[in-house]
PDB file of C-alpha atoms in Angstrom:
ATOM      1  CA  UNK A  84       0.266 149.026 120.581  1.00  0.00           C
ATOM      2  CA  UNK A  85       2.086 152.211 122.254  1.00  0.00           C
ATOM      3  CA  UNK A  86       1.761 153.044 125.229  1.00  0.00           C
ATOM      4  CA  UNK A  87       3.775 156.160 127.242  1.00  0.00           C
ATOM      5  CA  UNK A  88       5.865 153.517 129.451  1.00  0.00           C
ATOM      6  CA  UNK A  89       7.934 156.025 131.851  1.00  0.00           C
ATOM      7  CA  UNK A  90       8.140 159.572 133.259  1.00  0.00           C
ATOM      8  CA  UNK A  91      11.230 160.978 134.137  1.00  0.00           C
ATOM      9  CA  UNK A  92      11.096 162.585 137.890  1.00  0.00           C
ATOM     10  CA  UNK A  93      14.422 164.697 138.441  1.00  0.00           C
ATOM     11  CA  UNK A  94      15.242 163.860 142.080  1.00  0.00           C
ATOM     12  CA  UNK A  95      18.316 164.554 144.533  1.00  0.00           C
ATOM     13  CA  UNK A  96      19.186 161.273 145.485  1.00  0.00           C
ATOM     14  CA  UNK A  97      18.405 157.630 144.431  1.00  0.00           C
ATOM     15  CA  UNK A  98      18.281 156.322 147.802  1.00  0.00           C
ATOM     16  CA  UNK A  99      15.651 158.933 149.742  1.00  0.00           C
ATOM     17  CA  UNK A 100      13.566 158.777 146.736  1.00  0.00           C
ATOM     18  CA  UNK A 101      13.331 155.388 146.427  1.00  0.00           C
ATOM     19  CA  UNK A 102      12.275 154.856 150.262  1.00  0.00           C
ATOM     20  CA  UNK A 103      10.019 157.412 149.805  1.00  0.00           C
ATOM     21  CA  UNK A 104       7.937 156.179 146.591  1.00  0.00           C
ATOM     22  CA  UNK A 105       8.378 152.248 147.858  1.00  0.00           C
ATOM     23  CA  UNK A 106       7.259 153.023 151.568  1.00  0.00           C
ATOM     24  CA  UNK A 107       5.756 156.079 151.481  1.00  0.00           C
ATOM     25  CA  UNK A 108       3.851 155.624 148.851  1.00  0.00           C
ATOM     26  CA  UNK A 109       3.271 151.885 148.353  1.00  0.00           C
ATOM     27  CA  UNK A 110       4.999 151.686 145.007  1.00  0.00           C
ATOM     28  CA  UNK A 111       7.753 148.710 143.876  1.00  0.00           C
ATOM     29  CA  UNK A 112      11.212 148.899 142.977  1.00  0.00           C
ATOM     30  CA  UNK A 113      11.270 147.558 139.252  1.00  0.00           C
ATOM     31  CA  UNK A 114      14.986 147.999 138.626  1.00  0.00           C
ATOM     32  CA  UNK A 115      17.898 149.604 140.065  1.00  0.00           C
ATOM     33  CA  UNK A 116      21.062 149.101 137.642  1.00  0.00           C
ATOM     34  CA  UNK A 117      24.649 150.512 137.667  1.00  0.00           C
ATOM     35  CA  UNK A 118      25.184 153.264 134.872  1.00  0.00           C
ATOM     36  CA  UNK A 119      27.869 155.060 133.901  1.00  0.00           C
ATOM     37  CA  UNK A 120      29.452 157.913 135.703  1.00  0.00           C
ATOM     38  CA  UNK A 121      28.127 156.813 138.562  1.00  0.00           C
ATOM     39  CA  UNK A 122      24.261 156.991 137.502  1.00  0.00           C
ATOM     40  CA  UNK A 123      21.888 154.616 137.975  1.00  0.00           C
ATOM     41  CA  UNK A 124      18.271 153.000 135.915  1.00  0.00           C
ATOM     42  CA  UNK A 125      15.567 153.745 138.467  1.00  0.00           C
ATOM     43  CA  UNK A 126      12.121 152.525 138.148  1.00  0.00           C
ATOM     44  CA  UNK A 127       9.149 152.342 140.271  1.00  0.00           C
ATOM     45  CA  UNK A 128       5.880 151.917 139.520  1.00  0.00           C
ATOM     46  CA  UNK A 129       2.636 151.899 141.626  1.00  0.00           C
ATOM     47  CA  UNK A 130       0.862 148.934 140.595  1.00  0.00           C
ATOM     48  CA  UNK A 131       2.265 145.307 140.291  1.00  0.00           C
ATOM     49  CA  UNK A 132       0.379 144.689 136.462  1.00  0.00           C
ATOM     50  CA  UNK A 133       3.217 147.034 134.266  1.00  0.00           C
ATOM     51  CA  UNK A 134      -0.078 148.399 132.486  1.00  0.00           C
ATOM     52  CA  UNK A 135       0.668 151.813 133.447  1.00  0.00           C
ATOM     53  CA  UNK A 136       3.657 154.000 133.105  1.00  0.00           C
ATOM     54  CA  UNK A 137       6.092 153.826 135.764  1.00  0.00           C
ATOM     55  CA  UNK A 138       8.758 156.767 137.463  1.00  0.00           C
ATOM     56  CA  UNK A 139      12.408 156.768 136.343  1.00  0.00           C
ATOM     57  CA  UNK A 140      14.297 158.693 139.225  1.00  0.00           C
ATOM     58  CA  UNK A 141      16.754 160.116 137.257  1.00  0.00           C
ATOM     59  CA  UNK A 142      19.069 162.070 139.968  1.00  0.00           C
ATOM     60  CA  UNK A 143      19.639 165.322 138.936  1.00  0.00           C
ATOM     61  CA  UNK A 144      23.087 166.219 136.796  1.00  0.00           C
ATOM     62  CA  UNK A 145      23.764 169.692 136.809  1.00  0.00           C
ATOM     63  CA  UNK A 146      22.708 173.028 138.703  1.00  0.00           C
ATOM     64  CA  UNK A 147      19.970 173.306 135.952  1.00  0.00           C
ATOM     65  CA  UNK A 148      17.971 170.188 136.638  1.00  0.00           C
ATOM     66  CA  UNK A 149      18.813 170.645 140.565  1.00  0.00           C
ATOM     67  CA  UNK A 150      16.761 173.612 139.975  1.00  0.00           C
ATOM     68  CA  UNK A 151      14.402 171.714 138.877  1.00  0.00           C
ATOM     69  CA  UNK A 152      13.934 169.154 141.560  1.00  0.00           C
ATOM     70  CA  UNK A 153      10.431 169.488 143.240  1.00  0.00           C
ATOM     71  CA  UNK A 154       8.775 171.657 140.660  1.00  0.00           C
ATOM     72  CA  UNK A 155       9.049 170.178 137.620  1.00  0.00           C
ATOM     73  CA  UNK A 156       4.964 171.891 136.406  1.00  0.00           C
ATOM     74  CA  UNK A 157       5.634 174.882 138.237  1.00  0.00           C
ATOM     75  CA  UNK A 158       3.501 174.040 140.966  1.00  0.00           C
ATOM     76  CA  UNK A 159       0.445 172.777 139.428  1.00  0.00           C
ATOM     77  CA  UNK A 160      -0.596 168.918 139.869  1.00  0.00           C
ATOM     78  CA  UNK A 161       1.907 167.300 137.591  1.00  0.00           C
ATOM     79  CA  UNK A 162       1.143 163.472 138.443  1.00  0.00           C
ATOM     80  CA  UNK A 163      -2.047 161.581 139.147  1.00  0.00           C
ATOM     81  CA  UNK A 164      -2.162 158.697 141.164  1.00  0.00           C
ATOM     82  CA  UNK A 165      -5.339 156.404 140.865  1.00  0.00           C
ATOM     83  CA  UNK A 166      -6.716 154.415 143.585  1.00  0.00           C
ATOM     84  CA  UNK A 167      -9.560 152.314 144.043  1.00  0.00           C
ATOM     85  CA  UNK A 168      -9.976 153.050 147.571  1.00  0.00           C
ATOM     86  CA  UNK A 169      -9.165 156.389 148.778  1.00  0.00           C
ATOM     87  CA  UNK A 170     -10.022 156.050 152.531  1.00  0.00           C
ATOM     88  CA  UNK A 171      -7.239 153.344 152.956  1.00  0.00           C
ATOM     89  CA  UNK A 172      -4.660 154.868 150.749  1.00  0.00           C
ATOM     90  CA  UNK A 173      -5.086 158.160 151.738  1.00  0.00           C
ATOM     91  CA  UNK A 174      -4.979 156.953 155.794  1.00  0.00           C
ATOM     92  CA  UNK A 175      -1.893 154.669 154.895  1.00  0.00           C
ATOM     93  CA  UNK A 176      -0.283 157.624 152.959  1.00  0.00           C
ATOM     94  CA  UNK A 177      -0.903 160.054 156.269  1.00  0.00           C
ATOM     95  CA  UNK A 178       0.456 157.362 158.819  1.00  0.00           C
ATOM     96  CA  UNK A 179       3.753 157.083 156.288  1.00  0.00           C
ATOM     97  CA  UNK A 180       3.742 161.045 156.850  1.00  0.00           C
ATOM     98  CA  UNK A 181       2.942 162.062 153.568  1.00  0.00           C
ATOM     99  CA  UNK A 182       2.051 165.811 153.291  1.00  0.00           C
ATOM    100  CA  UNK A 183      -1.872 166.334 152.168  1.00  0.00           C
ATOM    101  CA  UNK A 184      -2.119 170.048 150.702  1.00  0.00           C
ATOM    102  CA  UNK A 185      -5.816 169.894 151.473  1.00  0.00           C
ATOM    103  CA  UNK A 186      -8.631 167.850 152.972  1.00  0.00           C
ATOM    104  CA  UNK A 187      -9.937 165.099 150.497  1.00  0.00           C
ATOM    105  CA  UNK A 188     -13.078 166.250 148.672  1.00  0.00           C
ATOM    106  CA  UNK A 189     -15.602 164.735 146.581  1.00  0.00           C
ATOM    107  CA  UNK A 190     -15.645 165.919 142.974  1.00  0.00           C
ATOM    108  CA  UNK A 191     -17.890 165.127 139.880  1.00  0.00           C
ATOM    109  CA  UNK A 192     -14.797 162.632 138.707  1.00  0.00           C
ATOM    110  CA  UNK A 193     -14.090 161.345 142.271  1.00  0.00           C
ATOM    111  CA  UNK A 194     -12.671 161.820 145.166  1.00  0.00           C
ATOM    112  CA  UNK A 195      -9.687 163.889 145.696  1.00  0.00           C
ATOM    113  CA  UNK A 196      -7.038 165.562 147.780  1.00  0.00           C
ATOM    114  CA  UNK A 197      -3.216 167.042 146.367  1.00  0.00           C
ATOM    115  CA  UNK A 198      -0.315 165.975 147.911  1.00  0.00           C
ATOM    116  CA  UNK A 199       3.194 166.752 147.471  1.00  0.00           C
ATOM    117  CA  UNK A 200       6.222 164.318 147.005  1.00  0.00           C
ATOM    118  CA  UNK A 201       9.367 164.665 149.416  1.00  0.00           C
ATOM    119  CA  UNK A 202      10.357 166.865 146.766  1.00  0.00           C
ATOM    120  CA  UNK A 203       7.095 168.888 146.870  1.00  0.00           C
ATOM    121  CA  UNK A 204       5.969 168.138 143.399  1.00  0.00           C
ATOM    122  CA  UNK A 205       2.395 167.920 143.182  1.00  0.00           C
ATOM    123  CA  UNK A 206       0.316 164.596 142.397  1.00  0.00           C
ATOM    124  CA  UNK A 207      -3.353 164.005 142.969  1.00  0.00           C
ATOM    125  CA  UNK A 208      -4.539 160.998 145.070  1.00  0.00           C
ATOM    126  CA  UNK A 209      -7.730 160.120 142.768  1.00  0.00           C
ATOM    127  CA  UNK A 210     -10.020 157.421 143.335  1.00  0.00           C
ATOM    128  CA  UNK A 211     -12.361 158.356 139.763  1.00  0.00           C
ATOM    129  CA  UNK A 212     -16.168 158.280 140.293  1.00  0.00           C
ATOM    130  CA  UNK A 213     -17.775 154.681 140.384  1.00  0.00           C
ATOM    131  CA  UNK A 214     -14.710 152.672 141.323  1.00  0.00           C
TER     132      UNK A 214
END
C-alpha cells in the first residue's frame, strides 16, 4: 500500500509553529527530534488515527526558502483540512484567533471557508457534503 505520508511546510521557527498547529489548530505533536546543525524532525498531524498525511515543519535554511515561508502555492488554497463538524471547528478555530479569509459557505461538496496559517498560507476548513 502507498500512501503520501508527509508534506513539508517551510516555516520560521519550530516553536511558534508548533503552538500554532497544536493549539490553534487542534493538531498533535508526533515527534520533535534533535538533527544536525541544529535542525529538528517536526511532525504534526490533525487526526490521532496516522491514516492521513501529516506536516513536517521544516524551518526554513536559507534566504530562498525564507522567501518562501507563507506562500508556498502562490496564494491559492494549498492545504485542505477535513472536518466532520464545521460549526465547532470553525468556532474553536475563531476563539484560538485564527484568521477566516471569508464567511463559511455552503458548496455542492460541503461546507467551506479559507483560512490562512500564522504564516498566511492558505488551507480550506472543509466539512465534505453528507458527513
Amino acid at each position: 500500500m502507498r500512501r503520501v505520508a508527509l508534506v513539508t511546510l517551510v516555516v520560521h521557527d519550530y516553536d511558534e509553529a508548533i503552538r500554532f498547529y497544536t493549539e490553534a489548530l487542534g493538531f498533535r505533536l508526533v515527534e520533535d527530534a534533535p538533527r544536525p546543525g541544529g535542525s529538528r524532525w517536526v511532525v504534526v498531524e490533525p487526526g490521532g488515527d496516522g491514516t492521513g498525511p501529516g506536516l513536517l515543519l521544516a524551518r526554513a535554511g536559507d534566504e530562498n526558502q525564507r522567501a518562501r515561508v507563507g506562500d508556498q502555492t502562490g496564494g491559492r488554497v494549498g492545504f485542505f483540512l477535513h472536518t466532520d463538524d464545521f460549526a465547532r471547528d470553525h468556532a474553536r478555530m475563531t476563539a484560538a484567533g485564527v484568521t477566516f479569509l471569508e464567511e463559511p459557505r455552503h458548496e455542492p461538496y460541503g461546507t467551506v471557508a479559507v483560512f490562512q496559517d500564522l504564516y498566511g498560507n492558505r488551507w480550506d476548513l472543509l466539512q465534505p457534503a453528507g458527513h
